[in-house]
Each structure stands twice: as structure tokens, then as C-alpha cells.
């Protein structure tokens, strides 16, 4: 049985590795010649970590992960701590650590685990057709490949989504712009072993440790969609948006390199429930695009890969039946993640200023128990518990 996997991102590579472990032949086709992920880093929560462990990357992942021993929220103007707590109750409850990792390193780990030279780079799929016996993918260089089934992990702008879902929902702008990148750890900005977030005015500035003595940083600002992106004015723009914010935030702005800072207008897609058409299945952002507000989009793609492979490994009623079982095992889970992230996004970014002000107040009373309980529930809802 041969699977065609479209897309060499987190979803596609996790899938190809998982399917091979389940005994399937795979071929991966990736549109670009060199993958340049949209973000500088990513937090892999224990549900995602468990998936990568199951795919044989436990040690490699640990080597990339930062030590996020504590979590803290700070007041935007004074910089004082609103709440700070240890992450160890979460680790004890779910049985695994969260790992913030640099994206390029995560991508390299996945690609090297599968085999870099085996990936067909520079192959952009433009059309998919299927018969009772198999699937044919056509690329923009007019070449074609065939397989028994096809997994579309072609990301949030998926072209195969249109083929699978007759009236696919459009991407929805979530109302804020995110700038992200990596800087050397500077403990006068934030502690080296802590996920630190400054909050106020519906904006946030966050720092997470990744390996190699680096912070993954990001700035979120509610803004209209479609503003021009200009790296030459980036620092002044951020100084304007964060005028009056505490000294560590000003220091971070002074430290960042505009050339390596990414700017992303944050979107999601209204959850939909058909991921499968015959022998073609959507996976990862192609099936469910979320805002990054609970850090679960990539983790959900890894979960998809694990569930898909285990469903296919035990199928006896044929590929089409197995893919439908994959769909039914994933639809509710990913809908829950997308809607949870959307809710978190709205509270964090001041959609209703009263609700956001109440959240700021509640942080002063937060012991960590409530925040960690929410995270544990999300994590334990994954396929590996
Ligand atoms: P992608 O990573 O988009 O990969 C799709 C691949 O398919 C790409 O390589 C693309 O080139 C290729 N492709 C596209 N079209 C075609 C085609 N026609 N033919 C062939 N190939 C094609 N998730 C987390 O778990 N934790 C986080 O902390 C987190 N933070 C985030 C922060 C930001 C700012 C953003 C934007 C997202 C964040 N996410 C996070 C979400 C995460 O990045 C995505 O959910 C994840 O990358 C999805 O993986 P994917 O493989 O489905 O899609």
C-alpha cells in the first residue's frame, strides 16, 4: 500500500514517519525547494511531545527543547509580576514536559528522521483525482504520481481542501498581528527558565526559552488586516505600539533583529467536519486551522498523524473505511482546540474590553491551579492521554 503525502511541514512529515512505522510505503511531495517555516519557534505541549516520542524522536526533541520550568504574567506598564507559578504540577499530572523549540530545528529533526533525500521538493500539487483503486496527483510541472491513498497536509492555504470539502469555509482574520523571532537570553528581560508574558491594552509580549540560550519572543497587537509590512520601520512601529510599556519590553524591542523577525496576520478557519473524500484525507492545518493562542495547531497535526496511522494499521474494511474512521476520531477533538484557541484569543486581545480587564484582574489572584488545570484538560484530550 502506497500513501502519497502532500506537504513536508509538521503534519506531512509526522504522517509520513507514522505511516512507515505502520508498514505503509510513503512518498512526500513538498511545493517549495527549501522549507522556511512562518514562525521562529513553537511550543510543543505534552500531547504533541507524546506523539513525537511515539514516532521515535524522544531524545532528539529533548535536545531541542527549552527549560520552561515556570510561567508568569507581568503587568505591561510596571513590569511587576501578576502571577508566577511552577509548571511541575502539569508535568506530574500529564507525565511529560512541554518543549518550546526553534521551528527550523523541529523541521530538520522531522525531515532527517524520515530521510531528507527521500523528499520530493519543488513539487506543487495542483490537482487530485481518484478511482476505485487509487489516487493520482498532478503537479504544476505537469508530472503525475499515483498511490493507493493521499494525505493532504498542504497547510492552511490547502488547495486539496477545495477538492475534499465542497464549500470549504474561508480563512477568518482573528484581529491581531503577531511578530516573532529569536534572541539571545538576557535575564534582565526575563528569567531564563520561565515563560514570561507581559499583558495590557489587549496586547501581549511573550518570551519562552528554547535550546541554545535563546528566547523565542513574540509581540501581539490588535490591528486591521492588510497594513503594509516594513522591516525598516519595525522597531519604531513596535516602540509606538508598546509606548509606556515596562523597561524589559523596551529592551527586547531594542535587541531584536528586524531582518529575522516574522510578521503574521493571525487567522483561523471555522471548524468543519468533512476531512475525507474517498481515498483522500486532509490533515493538519489543511483540516483545521487555529489561532496560535493555546499553542496547539502543530500538536494537533502530530495527533492527526498518530491517529491516522493507528487507524490504518488496524483497518480490515478497506482504505476508505479507515479514513472515515480517522475523520470521526479527529473532528470533535480539533473543533474543540480551534474554538478554545479562538476564545483565548478574544480574551487576550481585547475583543470585549470588559472581559479582558476582568482577566487582567483575575491574574492577580491566580495561583496557577486554574491555568494549569485548563492546560492539562487540553493535553489529556489528545490520543495518547
Ligand atoms: P504547514 O506547516 O503550513 O505545512 C504545509 C506544507 O505544505 C508547507 O511546507 C507548504 O510549503 C506545503 N504545501 C502547501 N501547498 C502545497 C501544494 N499545493 N503542494 C505541495 N506542498 C504544498 N502550533 C503549536 O502546536 N504550538 C505553537 O506554539 C504554535 N505557535 C504558532 C505561532 C504562530 C505565529 C503561527 C502562525 C502558528 C503557530 N502554531 C503553533 C501552528 C502551527 O504552526 C501549525 O498548526 C502547523 O505548522 C501546521 O502544520 P502543517 O504541516 O499542517 O502545515
CSV table of C-alpha atoms and ligand atoms in Angstrom, one decimal:
chain,number,residue,atom,x,y,z
A,1,UNK,CA,0.0,0.0,0.0
A,2,UNK,CA,1.5,3.4,-1.0
A,3,UNK,CA,0.5,6.7,0.5
A,4,UNK,CA,1.1,10.0,-1.3
A,5,UNK,CA,1.7,12.7,1.3
A,6,UNK,CA,1.4,16.3,0.1
A,7,UNK,CA,3.3,18.8,2.2
A,8,UNK,CA,6.5,18.4,4.1
A,9,UNK,CA,5.6,20.6,7.2
A,10,UNK,CA,4.9,19.3,10.7
A,11,UNK,CA,1.8,17.5,9.6
A,12,UNK,CA,3.1,15.9,6.5
A,13,UNK,CA,6.4,14.7,8.0
A,14,UNK,CA,4.8,13.3,11.1
A,15,UNK,CA,2.4,11.5,8.9
A,16,UNK,CA,5.0,10.0,6.6
A,17,UNK,CA,7.0,8.8,9.6
A,18,UNK,CA,3.9,7.4,11.3
A,19,UNK,CA,2.7,5.6,8.2
A,20,UNK,CA,6.0,4.0,7.6
A,21,UNK,CA,6.1,2.7,11.1
A,22,UNK,CA,2.7,1.2,10.5
A,23,UNK,CA,4.0,-0.6,7.4
A,24,UNK,CA,3.0,1.7,4.6
A,25,UNK,CA,5.1,2.8,1.7
A,26,UNK,CA,5.1,6.7,1.5
A,27,UNK,CA,6.2,9.4,-0.9
A,28,UNK,CA,6.3,13.0,0.2
A,29,UNK,CA,5.8,15.9,-2.2
A,30,UNK,CA,6.6,19.4,-1.0
A,31,UNK,CA,5.9,22.6,-3.0
A,32,UNK,CA,8.9,24.6,-2.1
A,33,UNK,CA,12.6,23.8,-2.7
A,34,UNK,CA,13.5,24.8,0.8
A,35,UNK,CA,11.1,24.9,3.7
A,36,UNK,CA,11.1,28.2,5.6
A,37,UNK,CA,8.6,28.0,8.4
A,38,UNK,CA,6.4,31.0,9.1
A,39,UNK,CA,7.3,31.3,12.8
A,40,UNK,CA,10.7,31.3,14.6
A,41,UNK,CA,9.7,28.7,17.3
A,42,UNK,CA,6.8,26.7,18.5
A,43,UNK,CA,5.7,25.3,21.9
A,44,UNK,CA,5.1,21.6,21.7
A,45,UNK,CA,2.8,20.7,24.6
A,46,UNK,CA,3.0,17.3,26.2
A,47,UNK,CA,0.3,15.9,23.9
A,48,UNK,CA,2.5,16.7,20.9
A,49,UNK,CA,5.6,15.6,22.7
A,50,UNK,CA,4.0,12.2,23.3
A,51,UNK,CA,3.3,11.9,19.6
A,52,UNK,CA,6.9,12.6,18.7
A,53,UNK,CA,8.1,10.2,21.4
A,54,UNK,CA,5.9,7.5,19.8
A,55,UNK,CA,7.5,8.3,16.4
A,56,UNK,CA,11.0,7.7,17.9
A,57,UNK,CA,12.1,11.3,18.4
A,58,UNK,CA,12.2,11.4,22.2
A,59,UNK,CA,15.9,12.1,22.6
A,60,UNK,CA,16.2,14.4,19.6
A,61,UNK,CA,13.3,16.5,20.8
A,62,UNK,CA,14.6,16.8,24.3
A,63,UNK,CA,17.9,18.2,23.0
A,64,UNK,CA,16.0,21.0,21.1
A,65,UNK,CA,13.6,21.9,23.9
A,66,UNK,CA,13.9,24.9,26.3
A,67,UNK,CA,13.5,24.6,30.0
A,68,UNK,CA,10.1,26.1,30.7
A,69,UNK,CA,10.1,25.4,34.5
A,70,UNK,CA,7.9,28.4,35.4
A,71,UNK,CA,5.2,30.5,33.9
A,72,UNK,CA,4.5,34.2,34.7
A,73,UNK,CA,2.2,37.1,33.7
A,74,UNK,CA,3.6,40.6,34.2
A,75,UNK,CA,1.8,44.0,34.2
A,76,UNK,CA,2.5,45.8,31.0
A,77,UNK,CA,3.3,49.2,32.5
A,78,UNK,CA,5.1,48.5,35.8
A,79,UNK,CA,6.5,45.1,34.7
A,80,UNK,CA,5.5,43.7,38.1
A,81,UNK,CA,4.5,40.1,38.4
A,82,UNK,CA,0.8,39.5,38.4
A,83,UNK,CA,1.2,35.7,38.9
A,84,UNK,CA,4.1,33.2,38.8
A,85,UNK,CA,3.9,29.5,39.2
A,86,UNK,CA,5.8,26.3,38.6
A,87,UNK,CA,4.9,24.1,35.6
A,88,UNK,CA,5.8,20.9,37.6
A,89,UNK,CA,2.2,20.1,38.6
A,90,UNK,CA,1.4,20.0,34.9
A,91,UNK,CA,4.3,17.7,34.2
A,92,UNK,CA,3.4,15.5,37.1
A,93,UNK,CA,-0.2,15.2,36.0
A,94,UNK,CA,0.3,14.6,32.3
A,95,UNK,CA,3.6,12.7,32.5
A,96,UNK,CA,5.6,14.7,30.0
A,97,UNK,CA,7.3,18.1,29.7
A,98,UNK,CA,6.3,20.9,27.3
A,99,UNK,CA,9.1,21.8,24.9
A,100,UNK,CA,9.4,25.2,23.2
A,101,UNK,CA,11.7,24.6,20.2
A,102,UNK,CA,13.1,26.6,17.3
A,103,UNK,CA,11.0,25.7,14.2
A,104,UNK,CA,13.8,25.3,11.8
A,105,UNK,CA,15.3,22.7,14.2
A,106,UNK,CA,12.0,20.9,14.6
A,107,UNK,CA,11.6,20.8,10.9
A,108,UNK,CA,15.1,19.5,10.4
A,109,UNK,CA,14.5,16.8,13.0
A,110,UNK,CA,11.4,15.6,11.3
A,111,UNK,CA,13.0,15.7,7.8
A,112,UNK,CA,16.1,13.9,9.0
A,113,UNK,CA,14.1,11.2,10.8
A,114,UNK,CA,12.2,10.5,7.6
A,115,UNK,CA,15.2,10.9,5.3
A,116,UNK,CA,15.9,14.3,3.7
A,117,UNK,CA,16.9,12.9,0.3
A,118,UNK,CA,13.7,10.9,0.0
A,119,UNK,CA,11.5,14.0,0.0
A,120,UNK,CA,10.4,15.4,-3.4
A,121,UNK,CA,11.0,19.1,-3.0
A,122,UNK,CA,9.7,21.7,-5.6
A,123,UNK,CA,6.6,19.6,-6.3
A,124,UNK,CA,3.4,21.7,-6.0
A,125,UNK,CA,0.3,19.7,-6.4
A,126,UNK,CA,-2.4,21.4,-8.5
A,127,UNK,CA,-5.0,18.6,-8.9
A,128,UNK,CA,-6.1,15.3,-7.3
A,129,UNK,CA,-8.2,12.6,-9.0
A,130,UNK,CA,-9.3,9.2,-7.8
A,131,UNK,CA,-10.8,6.0,-8.9
A,132,UNK,CA,-12.0,2.9,-7.1
A,133,UNK,CA,-8.4,1.6,-7.0
A,134,UNK,CA,-6.2,4.6,-6.3
A,135,UNK,CA,-5.3,8.3,-6.5
A,136,UNK,CA,-3.4,10.4,-9.0
A,137,UNK,CA,-1.8,13.7,-8.0
A,138,UNK,CA,-0.8,16.2,-10.7
A,139,UNK,CA,1.9,18.8,-10.1
A,140,UNK,CA,2.5,22.2,-11.6
A,141,UNK,CA,5.3,20.8,-13.8
A,142,UNK,CA,2.7,18.5,-15.3
A,143,UNK,CA,4.2,15.4,-13.8
A,144,UNK,CA,1.9,12.9,-12.1
A,145,UNK,CA,2.2,10.3,-9.3
A,146,UNK,CA,-0.2,7.5,-8.3
A,147,UNK,CA,-0.8,5.8,-5.0
A,148,UNK,CA,-3.4,3.9,-3.0
A,149,UNK,CA,-4.4,6.9,-1.0
A,150,UNK,CA,-3.4,10.5,-0.5
A,151,UNK,CA,-2.9,12.6,2.7
A,152,UNK,CA,-3.2,16.3,2.1
A,153,UNK,CA,-1.0,18.1,4.6
A,154,UNK,CA,-0.7,21.2,2.4
A,155,UNK,CA,-1.3,23.7,5.2
A,156,UNK,CA,-3.8,26.4,5.9
A,157,UNK,CA,-4.0,27.6,2.2
A,158,UNK,CA,-4.6,23.9,1.2
A,159,UNK,CA,-5.7,23.5,-2.5
A,160,UNK,CA,-6.8,20.0,-1.8
A,161,UNK,CA,-9.3,21.2,0.8
A,162,UNK,CA,-11.4,22.6,-2.0
A,163,UNK,CA,-11.5,19.1,-3.6
A,164,UNK,CA,-12.5,17.3,-0.3
A,165,UNK,CA,-14.9,19.9,1.1
A,166,UNK,CA,-17.4,21.2,-1.4
A,167,UNK,CA,-18.0,24.5,0.3
A,168,UNK,CA,-14.8,25.0,2.4
A,169,UNK,CA,-15.0,27.9,4.8
A,170,UNK,CA,-12.7,30.9,4.2
A,171,UNK,CA,-9.9,31.8,6.5
A,172,UNK,CA,-11.1,34.2,9.1
A,173,UNK,CA,-8.8,37.1,10.3
A,174,UNK,CA,-8.6,36.9,14.1
A,175,UNK,CA,-8.0,40.6,14.6
A,176,UNK,CA,-4.3,40.8,15.5
A,177,UNK,CA,-0.8,40.8,14.1
A,178,UNK,CA,2.0,38.7,15.6
A,179,UNK,CA,5.7,39.4,15.3
A,180,UNK,CA,8.0,36.7,16.4
A,181,UNK,CA,11.7,35.7,16.4
A,182,UNK,CA,14.6,34.5,18.4
A,183,UNK,CA,17.1,36.5,20.6
A,184,UNK,CA,19.9,35.5,23.0
A,185,UNK,CA,18.6,35.1,26.5
A,186,UNK,CA,19.0,38.2,28.6
A,187,UNK,CA,17.9,37.8,32.2
A,188,UNK,CA,17.3,41.5,32.6
A,189,UNK,CA,14.4,41.0,30.2
A,190,UNK,CA,13.0,37.7,31.7
A,191,UNK,CA,14.2,34.7,33.7
A,192,UNK,CA,15.9,32.0,31.5
A,193,UNK,CA,13.7,29.1,32.7
A,194,UNK,CA,10.3,30.9,32.5
A,195,UNK,CA,7.6,31.5,30.0
A,196,UNK,CA,7.0,35.2,30.7
A,197,UNK,CA,4.2,37.2,29.3
A,198,UNK,CA,3.6,41.0,29.7
A,199,UNK,CA,-0.1,41.8,29.2
A,200,UNK,CA,-2.1,45.0,28.9
A,201,UNK,CA,-4.2,47.1,26.4
A,202,UNK,CA,-5.3,43.9,24.7
A,203,UNK,CA,-1.7,43.3,23.6
A,204,UNK,CA,1.0,40.9,24.8
A,205,UNK,CA,4.7,40.4,24.7
A,206,UNK,CA,5.9,37.0,25.5
A,207,UNK,CA,9.3,35.2,25.9
A,208,UNK,CA,9.9,31.4,26.0
A,209,UNK,CA,13.2,29.7,26.4
A,210,UNK,CA,14.4,27.4,23.6
A,211,UNK,CA,17.7,25.5,23.5
A,212,UNK,CA,21.0,27.2,22.7
A,213,UNK,CA,20.5,30.0,25.2
A,214,UNK,CA,17.7,31.7,23.2
A,215,UNK,CA,14.4,33.2,23.9
A,216,UNK,CA,11.5,32.8,21.4
A,217,UNK,CA,9.8,36.1,21.6
A,218,UNK,CA,6.5,37.4,20.2
A,219,UNK,CA,4.5,40.6,20.2
A,220,UNK,CA,0.7,40.6,19.6
A,221,UNK,CA,-1.1,43.8,18.6
A,222,UNK,CA,-4.8,44.1,17.6
A,223,UNK,CA,-4.7,45.8,14.2
A,224,UNK,CA,-6.7,46.0,11.0
A,225,UNK,CA,-5.8,43.4,8.3
A,226,UNK,CA,-3.6,44.3,5.4
A,227,UNK,CA,-1.4,47.0,6.8
A,228,UNK,CA,1.9,47.3,4.9
A,229,UNK,CA,4.8,45.3,6.3
A,230,UNK,CA,8.0,47.4,6.5
A,231,UNK,CA,11.1,45.9,8.2
A,232,UNK,CA,12.9,49.3,8.1
A,233,UNK,CA,10.4,50.8,10.5
A,234,UNK,CA,9.7,47.7,12.6
A,235,UNK,CA,11.4,48.8,15.7
A,236,UNK,CA,9.8,52.3,15.6
A,237,UNK,CA,6.4,50.7,14.9
A,238,UNK,CA,6.8,48.4,18.0
A,239,UNK,CA,8.0,51.3,20.1
A,240,UNK,CA,4.8,53.1,19.1
A,241,UNK,CA,2.5,50.1,19.8
A,242,UNK,CA,4.3,49.5,23.2
A,243,UNK,CA,4.8,53.1,24.3
A,244,UNK,CA,4.6,53.2,28.1
A,245,UNK,CA,5.3,49.5,28.5
A,246,UNK,CA,7.9,48.4,31.1
A,247,UNK,CA,11.6,48.6,30.6
A,248,UNK,CA,12.2,44.8,29.7
A,249,UNK,CA,9.8,45.3,26.8
A,250,UNK,CA,11.7,48.3,25.6
A,251,UNK,CA,14.9,46.4,25.9
A,252,UNK,CA,13.5,43.5,23.9
A,253,UNK,CA,12.5,45.8,21.1
A,254,UNK,CA,16.0,47.3,21.1
A,255,UNK,CA,17.5,43.8,20.9
A,256,UNK,CA,15.5,42.2,18.1
A,257,UNK,CA,16.8,41.9,14.6
A,258,UNK,CA,14.1,43.2,12.1
A,259,UNK,CA,15.6,41.1,9.3
A,260,UNK,CA,14.9,37.8,11.1
A,261,UNK,CA,11.6,38.9,12.8
A,262,UNK,CA,8.5,37.4,11.2
A,263,UNK,CA,5.2,39.3,10.9
A,264,UNK,CA,2.0,37.2,10.7
A,265,UNK,CA,-1.6,38.3,10.4
A,266,UNK,CA,-3.4,35.6,12.6
A,267,UNK,CA,-6.2,33.6,11.1
A,268,UNK,CA,-8.2,30.5,11.8
A,269,UNK,CA,-10.9,28.6,9.9
A,270,UNK,CA,-14.4,27.9,11.2
A,271,UNK,CA,-14.3,24.1,12.1
A,272,UNK,CA,-15.8,21.8,9.5
A,273,UNK,CA,-16.4,18.1,9.8
A,274,UNK,CA,-15.5,16.5,6.5
A,275,UNK,CA,-11.8,15.7,6.2
A,276,UNK,CA,-12.2,12.8,3.8
A,277,UNK,CA,-13.3,12.1,0.3
A,278,UNK,CA,-12.9,8.5,-0.7
A,279,UNK,CA,-9.1,7.9,-0.7
A,280,UNK,CA,-8.1,11.4,0.1
A,281,UNK,CA,-7.8,12.8,3.6
A,282,UNK,CA,-7.0,16.3,5.0
A,283,UNK,CA,-4.6,16.5,7.9
A,284,UNK,CA,-3.0,19.3,10.0
A,285,UNK,CA,-3.8,22.9,9.1
A,286,UNK,CA,-5.5,21.7,5.8
A,287,UNK,CA,-8.2,20.2,8.0
A,288,UNK,CA,-8.3,22.6,10.9
A,289,UNK,CA,-6.6,26.0,11.1
A,290,UNK,CA,-6.4,27.6,14.5
A,291,UNK,CA,-5.1,30.8,16.0
A,292,UNK,CA,-1.9,30.1,18.0
A,293,UNK,CA,-3.4,31.2,21.3
A,294,UNK,CA,-3.2,27.8,23.0
A,295,UNK,CA,-0.2,26.7,21.0
A,296,UNK,CA,-2.0,23.6,19.7
A,297,UNK,CA,-2.0,23.8,15.8
A,298,UNK,CA,1.2,21.9,15.3
A,299,UNK,CA,0.4,19.5,18.2
A,300,UNK,CA,-3.0,18.7,16.6
A,301,UNK,CA,-1.2,17.9,13.3
A,302,UNK,CA,1.0,15.4,15.2
A,303,UNK,CA,-2.1,13.9,16.9
A,304,UNK,CA,-3.7,13.6,13.5
A,305,UNK,CA,-0.7,11.6,12.2
A,306,UNK,CA,-0.7,9.2,15.2
A,307,UNK,CA,-4.5,8.6,14.9
A,308,UNK,CA,-4.4,8.2,11.1
A,309,UNK,CA,-1.5,5.6,11.3
A,310,UNK,CA,-3.1,3.6,14.1
A,311,UNK,CA,-6.5,3.6,12.3
A,312,UNK,CA,-4.9,2.4,9.1
A,313,UNK,CA,-2.8,-0.1,10.9
A,314,UNK,CA,-5.8,-1.9,12.2
A,315,UNK,CA,-8.2,-1.5,9.2
A,316,UNK,CA,-9.9,-4.5,7.8
A,317,UNK,CA,-12.8,-2.9,5.8
A,318,UNK,CA,-10.6,-1.1,3.3
A,319,UNK,CA,-8.8,2.3,3.0
A,320,UNK,CA,-11.9,4.4,2.5
A,321,UNK,CA,-13.5,3.0,5.7
A,322,UNK,CA,-10.3,3.5,7.6
A,323,UNK,CA,-10.0,7.2,6.5
A,324,UNK,CA,-13.6,7.8,7.6
A,325,UNK,CA,-12.7,6.3,11.0
A,326,UNK,CA,-9.8,8.7,11.2
A,327,UNK,CA,-12.1,11.5,10.4
A,328,UNK,CA,-14.6,10.5,13.1
A,329,UNK,CA,-11.8,10.2,15.7
A,330,UNK,CA,-10.5,13.7,15.0
A,331,UNK,CA,-13.4,16.0,14.1
A,332,UNK,CA,-14.6,16.8,17.7
A,333,UNK,CA,-11.1,17.0,19.1
A,334,UNK,CA,-9.8,19.5,16.7
A,335,UNK,CA,-13.0,21.5,16.7
A,336,UNK,CA,-12.6,21.8,20.5
A,337,UNK,CA,-9.0,23.0,20.1
A,338,UNK,CA,-9.9,25.6,17.4
A,339,UNK,CA,-12.7,27.0,19.5
A,340,UNK,CA,-10.8,27.0,22.7
A,341,UNK,CA,-8.0,29.0,21.0
A,342,UNK,CA,-10.5,31.4,19.5
A,343,UNK,CA,-11.9,32.1,22.9
A,344,UNK,CA,-8.5,32.6,24.4
A,345,UNK,CA,-7.6,34.8,21.5
A,346,UNK,CA,-10.6,37.1,22.1
A,347,UNK,CA,-10.0,37.4,25.8
A,348,UNK,CA,-6.2,38.1,25.4
A,349,UNK,CA,-6.7,40.6,22.6
A,350,UNK,CA,-9.5,42.7,24.0
A,351,UNK,CA,-12.4,41.8,21.7
A,352,UNK,CA,-14.6,42.7,24.6
A,353,UNK,CA,-12.5,45.2,26.7
A,354,UNK,CA,-14.6,44.4,29.9
A,355,UNK,CA,-13.9,40.7,29.7
A,356,UNK,CA,-10.2,41.4,29.0
A,357,UNK,CA,-10.0,43.8,32.0
A,358,UNK,CA,-11.6,41.1,34.2
A,359,UNK,CA,-9.0,38.6,33.0
A,360,UNK,CA,-6.2,41.0,34.0
A,361,UNK,CA,-7.7,41.4,37.4
A,362,UNK,CA,-8.1,37.6,37.8
A,363,UNK,CA,-4.4,37.1,37.0
A,364,UNK,CA,-3.6,38.9,40.3
A,365,UNK,CA,-5.4,36.1,42.2
A,366,UNK,CA,-4.2,33.3,40.0
A,367,UNK,CA,-2.2,30.6,41.9
A,368,UNK,CA,-1.5,28.6,38.7
A,369,UNK,CA,-4.1,26.0,39.6
A,370,UNK,CA,-6.8,27.2,37.2
A,371,UNK,CA,-4.4,27.9,34.3
A,372,UNK,CA,-2.7,24.5,34.7
A,373,UNK,CA,-6.0,22.7,35.0
A,374,UNK,CA,-7.1,24.1,31.7
A,375,UNK,CA,-3.8,23.1,30.0
A,376,UNK,CA,-4.0,19.6,31.5
A,377,UNK,CA,-7.5,19.1,30.2
A,378,UNK,CA,-6.4,20.2,26.7
A,379,UNK,CA,-3.3,17.9,26.8
A,380,UNK,CA,-5.1,14.9,28.2
A,381,UNK,CA,-7.8,15.2,25.5
A,382,UNK,CA,-5.1,14.0,23.0
A,383,UNK,CA,-4.9,10.5,21.6
A,384,UNK,CA,-2.1,9.4,23.9
A,385,UNK,CA,-3.6,10.7,27.1
B,1,LIG,P1,2.3,23.7,7.3
B,1,LIG,O1,3.3,23.8,8.4
B,1,LIG,O2,1.8,25.0,6.8
B,1,LIG,O3,3.0,22.9,6.2
B,1,LIG,C1,2.3,22.7,4.9
B,1,LIG,C2,3.4,22.4,3.9
B,1,LIG,O4,2.7,22.1,2.7
B,1,LIG,C3,4.3,23.5,3.6
B,1,LIG,O5,5.7,23.1,3.7
B,1,LIG,C4,4.0,24.0,2.2
B,1,LIG,O6,5.1,24.5,1.5
B,1,LIG,C5,3.4,22.7,1.6
B,1,LIG,N1,2.4,23.0,0.6
B,1,LIG,C6,1.5,23.9,0.5
B,1,LIG,N2,0.8,23.8,-0.6
B,1,LIG,C7,1.3,22.8,-1.3
B,1,LIG,C8,1.0,22.2,-2.6
B,1,LIG,N3,0.0,22.6,-3.3
B,1,LIG,N4,1.7,21.1,-3.0
B,1,LIG,C9,2.7,20.6,-2.2
B,1,LIG,N5,3.1,21.1,-1.0
B,1,LIG,C10,2.3,22.2,-0.6
B,1,LIG,N6,1.3,25.2,16.9
B,1,LIG,C11,1.7,24.6,18.0
B,1,LIG,O7,1.5,23.4,18.2
B,1,LIG,N7,2.4,25.3,19.0
B,1,LIG,C12,2.7,26.6,18.9
B,1,LIG,O8,3.3,27.2,19.8
B,1,LIG,C13,2.3,27.3,17.7
B,1,LIG,N8,2.6,28.6,17.5
B,1,LIG,C14,2.3,29.2,16.3
B,1,LIG,C15,2.6,30.6,16.2
B,1,LIG,C16,2.2,31.2,15.0
B,1,LIG,C17,2.6,32.7,14.9
B,1,LIG,C18,1.6,30.5,14.0
B,1,LIG,C19,1.2,31.2,12.7
B,1,LIG,C20,1.2,29.2,14.1
B,1,LIG,C21,1.6,28.5,15.3
B,1,LIG,N9,1.3,27.2,15.5
B,1,LIG,C22,1.6,26.5,16.7
B,1,LIG,C23,0.5,26.4,14.5
B,1,LIG,C24,1.5,25.5,13.6
B,1,LIG,O9,2.5,26.3,13.1
B,1,LIG,C25,0.7,24.9,12.5
B,1,LIG,O10,-0.5,24.3,13.0
B,1,LIG,C26,1.5,23.8,11.8
B,1,LIG,O11,2.6,24.4,11.2
B,1,LIG,C27,0.6,23.0,10.8
B,1,LIG,O12,1.4,22.1,10.2
B,1,LIG,P2,1.0,21.6,8.7
B,1,LIG,O13,2.0,20.6,8.3
B,1,LIG,O14,-0.4,21.2,8.7
B,1,LIG,O15,1.0,22.9,7.8
